[in-house]
PDB file of C-alpha atoms in Angstrom:
ATOM      1  CA  MET Z   1     -11.259 -12.287  -0.166  1.00 48.00           C
ATOM      2  CA  PRO Z   2     -14.677 -13.638  -1.054  1.00 51.00           C
ATOM      3  CA  GLY Z   3     -14.693 -16.184  -3.851  1.00 54.00           C
ATOM      4  CA  THR Z   4     -10.963 -16.957  -3.697  1.00 53.00           C
ATOM      5  CA  GLY Z   5     -11.431 -20.461  -2.276  1.00 54.00           C
ATOM      6  CA  THR Z   6     -10.158 -22.112   0.863  1.00 56.00           C
ATOM      7  CA  ASN Z   7      -6.558 -21.899   1.964  1.00 57.00           C
ATOM      8  CA  HIS Z   8      -5.669 -25.499   2.765  1.00 57.00           C
ATOM      9  CA  HIS Z   9      -2.388 -24.482   4.346  1.00 60.00           C
ATOM     10  CA  SER Z  10      -3.821 -22.453   7.221  1.00 62.00           C
ATOM     11  CA  LYS Z  11      -3.652 -24.003  10.664  1.00 67.00           C
ATOM     12  CA  VAL Z  12      -6.770 -24.532  12.721  1.00 63.00           C
ATOM     13  CA  ARG Z  13      -6.218 -23.543  16.318  1.00 63.00           C
ATOM     14  CA  LYS Z  14      -7.807 -25.935  18.773  1.00 70.00           C
ATOM     15  CA  GLU Z  15      -8.227 -24.646  22.276  1.00 75.00           C
ATOM     16  CA  ARG Z  16      -9.355 -26.721  25.208  1.00 84.00           C
ATOM     17  CA  LEU Z  17     -11.649 -24.963  27.658  1.00 80.00           C
ATOM     18  CA  ILE Z  18     -12.386 -26.694  30.961  1.00 85.00           C
ATOM     19  CA  PHE Z  19     -15.075 -25.214  33.187  1.00 84.00           C
ATOM     20  CA  GLY Z  20     -14.448 -25.551  36.904  1.00 89.00           C
ATOM     21  CA  GLU Z  21     -17.012 -27.518  38.882  1.00 91.00           C
ATOM     22  CA  LEU Z  22     -18.721 -26.144  41.956  1.00 90.00           C
ATOM     23  CA  GLU Z  23     -16.839 -27.422  45.007  1.00 91.00           C
ATOM     24  CA  SER Z  24     -18.456 -25.699  47.979  1.00 86.00           C
ATOM     25  CA  PRO Z  25     -21.945 -24.308  47.582  1.00 85.00           C
ATOM     26  CA  LYS Z  26     -23.607 -22.446  50.413  1.00 86.00           C
ATOM     27  CA  THR Z  27     -27.382 -22.542  50.697  1.00 85.00           C
ATOM     28  CA  PRO Z  28     -28.974 -19.086  50.713  1.00 87.00           C
ATOM     29  CA  GLN Z  29     -30.972 -18.202  53.811  1.00 81.00           C
ATOM     30  CA  ILE Z  30     -34.673 -17.834  53.093  1.00 79.00           C
ATOM     31  CA  PRO Z  31     -36.301 -14.869  54.809  1.00 74.00           C
ATOM     32  CA  ALA Z  32     -39.339 -15.659  56.926  1.00 70.00           C
ATOM     33  CA  PRO Z  33     -42.639 -15.248  55.075  1.00 65.00           C
ATOM     34  CA  PRO Z  34     -44.801 -12.291  56.052  1.00 63.00           C
ATOM     35  CA  ALA Z  35     -47.064 -12.842  59.052  1.00 61.00           C
ATOM     36  CA  GLY Z  36     -50.217 -14.727  58.157  1.00 60.00           C
ATOM     37  CA  THR Z  37     -48.658 -16.364  55.073  1.00 60.00           C
ATOM     38  CA  SER Z  38     -48.252 -20.122  55.076  1.00 57.00           C
ATOM     39  CA  PRO Z  39     -45.157 -21.603  53.398  1.00 53.00           C
ATOM     40  CA  ALA Z  40     -47.439 -23.417  50.941  1.00 54.00           C
ATOM     41  CA  GLN Z  41     -48.744 -20.048  49.694  1.00 57.00           C
ATOM     42  CA  SER Z  42     -45.237 -19.017  48.669  1.00 59.00           C
ATOM     43  CA  GLY Z  43     -44.957 -21.666  45.921  1.00 75.00           C
ATOM     44  CA  GLU Z  44     -41.792 -21.985  43.860  1.00 83.00           C
ATOM     45  CA  ARG Z  45     -39.691 -18.834  43.633  1.00 90.00           C
ATOM     46  CA  ILE Z  46     -36.730 -18.494  41.280  1.00 94.00           C
ATOM     47  CA  VAL Z  47     -33.732 -16.173  41.481  1.00 96.00           C
ATOM     48  CA  THR Z  48     -31.204 -15.843  38.645  1.00 97.00           C
ATOM     49  CA  VAL Z  49     -27.814 -14.179  39.095  1.00 97.00           C
ATOM     50  CA  ARG Z  50     -24.663 -13.879  36.970  1.00 98.00           C
ATOM     51  CA  ALA Z  51     -21.465 -14.783  38.800  1.00 97.00           C
ATOM     52  CA  THR Z  52     -17.949 -13.836  37.722  1.00 97.00           C
ATOM     53  CA  ILE Z  53     -15.524 -16.562  38.790  1.00 96.00           C
ATOM     54  CA  ASP Z  54     -11.820 -15.739  38.961  1.00 96.00           C
ATOM     55  CA  GLY Z  55      -9.135 -18.060  37.629  1.00 93.00           C
ATOM     56  CA  ASP Z  56      -8.587 -19.471  41.111  1.00 94.00           C
ATOM     57  CA  GLY Z  57     -12.264 -20.469  41.534  1.00 94.00           C
ATOM     58  CA  HIS Z  58     -13.375 -17.622  43.814  1.00 95.00           C
ATOM     59  CA  VAL Z  59     -16.546 -15.711  42.954  1.00 96.00           C
ATOM     60  CA  THR Z  60     -15.482 -12.093  42.522  1.00 96.00           C
ATOM     61  CA  TYR Z  61     -18.741 -10.466  41.432  1.00 97.00           C
ATOM     62  CA  VAL Z  62     -22.455 -11.307  41.487  1.00 97.00           C
ATOM     63  CA  ASP Z  63     -25.027  -9.414  39.430  1.00 98.00           C
ATOM     64  CA  PRO Z  64     -28.768  -9.983  40.000  1.00 97.00           C
ATOM     65  CA  LEU Z  65     -30.710 -10.819  36.840  1.00 98.00           C
ATOM     66  CA  SER Z  66     -34.216 -11.716  38.015  1.00 97.00           C
ATOM     67  CA  GLY Z  67     -36.319 -12.927  40.900  1.00 95.00           C
ATOM     68  CA  PRO Z  68     -38.211 -11.722  43.965  1.00 93.00           C
ATOM     69  CA  ILE Z  69     -36.448  -8.699  45.440  1.00 93.00           C
ATOM     70  CA  VAL Z  70     -36.767 -10.126  48.943  1.00 92.00           C
ATOM     71  CA  LEU Z  71     -34.630 -13.176  47.996  1.00 93.00           C
ATOM     72  CA  ILE Z  72     -31.939 -11.538  45.831  1.00 95.00           C
ATOM     73  CA  PRO Z  73     -29.668 -10.165  48.627  1.00 94.00           C
ATOM     74  CA  ASN Z  74     -29.461 -13.544  50.385  1.00 93.00           C
ATOM     75  CA  VAL Z  75     -28.759 -15.368  47.130  1.00 95.00           C
ATOM     76  CA  MET Z  76     -26.021 -12.883  46.201  1.00 96.00           C
ATOM     77  CA  THR Z  77     -24.410 -13.236  49.648  1.00 95.00           C
ATOM     78  CA  ALA Z  78     -24.433 -17.038  49.457  1.00 95.00           C
ATOM     79  CA  VAL Z  79     -23.093 -17.186  45.871  1.00 96.00           C
ATOM     80  CA  ARG Z  80     -20.183 -14.871  46.775  1.00 96.00           C
ATOM     81  CA  GLU Z  81     -19.040 -17.599  49.193  1.00 95.00           C
ATOM     82  CA  TRP Z  82     -19.218 -20.408  46.627  1.00 95.00           C
ATOM     83  CA  ARG Z  83     -15.938 -21.912  45.457  1.00 95.00           C
ATOM     84  CA  TYR Z  84     -15.262 -23.597  42.137  1.00 95.00           C
ATOM     85  CA  LYS Z  85     -12.438 -25.690  40.801  1.00 93.00           C
ATOM     86  CA  PRO Z  86     -10.389 -23.352  38.588  1.00 93.00           C
ATOM     87  CA  SER Z  87     -11.479 -23.050  34.947  1.00 93.00           C
ATOM     88  CA  SER Z  88      -8.742 -23.197  32.347  1.00 93.00           C
ATOM     89  CA  LEU Z  89      -8.089 -22.556  28.691  1.00 91.00           C
ATOM     90  CA  ASP Z  90      -5.238 -24.620  27.285  1.00 90.00           C
ATOM     91  CA  GLY Z  91      -4.087 -25.301  30.834  1.00 88.00           C
ATOM     92  CA  GLN Z  92      -4.016 -21.637  31.881  1.00 91.00           C
ATOM     93  CA  PRO Z  93      -6.461 -20.345  34.536  1.00 93.00           C
ATOM     94  CA  VAL Z  94      -9.196 -18.088  33.125  1.00 94.00           C
ATOM     95  CA  GLN Z  95     -11.973 -15.950  34.517  1.00 95.00           C
ATOM     96  CA  THR Z  96     -15.451 -17.201  33.629  1.00 94.00           C
ATOM     97  CA  GLU Z  97     -19.047 -16.102  34.040  1.00 94.00           C
ATOM     98  CA  ALA Z  98     -22.005 -18.292  34.893  1.00 94.00           C
ATOM     99  CA  ASP Z  99     -25.721 -17.579  35.002  1.00 96.00           C
ATOM    100  CA  LEU Z 100     -27.019 -19.372  38.086  1.00 95.00           C
ATOM    101  CA  THR Z 101     -30.663 -20.190  38.762  1.00 95.00           C
ATOM    102  CA  ILE Z 102     -31.686 -20.938  42.344  1.00 93.00           C
ATOM    103  CA  LYS Z 103     -35.136 -22.392  42.947  1.00 92.00           C
ATOM    104  CA  PHE Z 104     -36.896 -22.099  46.283  1.00 87.00           C
ATOM    105  CA  ARG Z 105     -39.750 -24.553  46.830  1.00 81.00           C
ATOM    106  CA  ALA Z 106     -42.323 -24.266  49.571  1.00 70.00           C
ATOM    107  CA  ALA Z 107     -42.158 -26.866  52.313  1.00 66.00           C
ATOM    108  CA  ARG Z 108     -44.943 -29.408  52.077  1.00 58.00           C
TER     109      ARG Z 108
END
């Protein structure tokens, strides 16, 4: 109840969350630029996706968030093949989500 003070006898639950590191990334294939376009004209392009990573480190779902439509399918395909070390909460495997940003830079 508001205004009743703090209960000094309640226990604070401390949980330890460990996020799994990326173990095996796969580089997305970049589609060829349209005819007559030099790679330098493409500039930096950014794709952002949200990946759901199962407790065993496998990517189970990828949702596009932003970026050039021509790049999104290749990024989603590559990210589905990524593998992470398992994430855990208090030593138990847990499913996690990660927003991933992939930057494509034009060759110089």
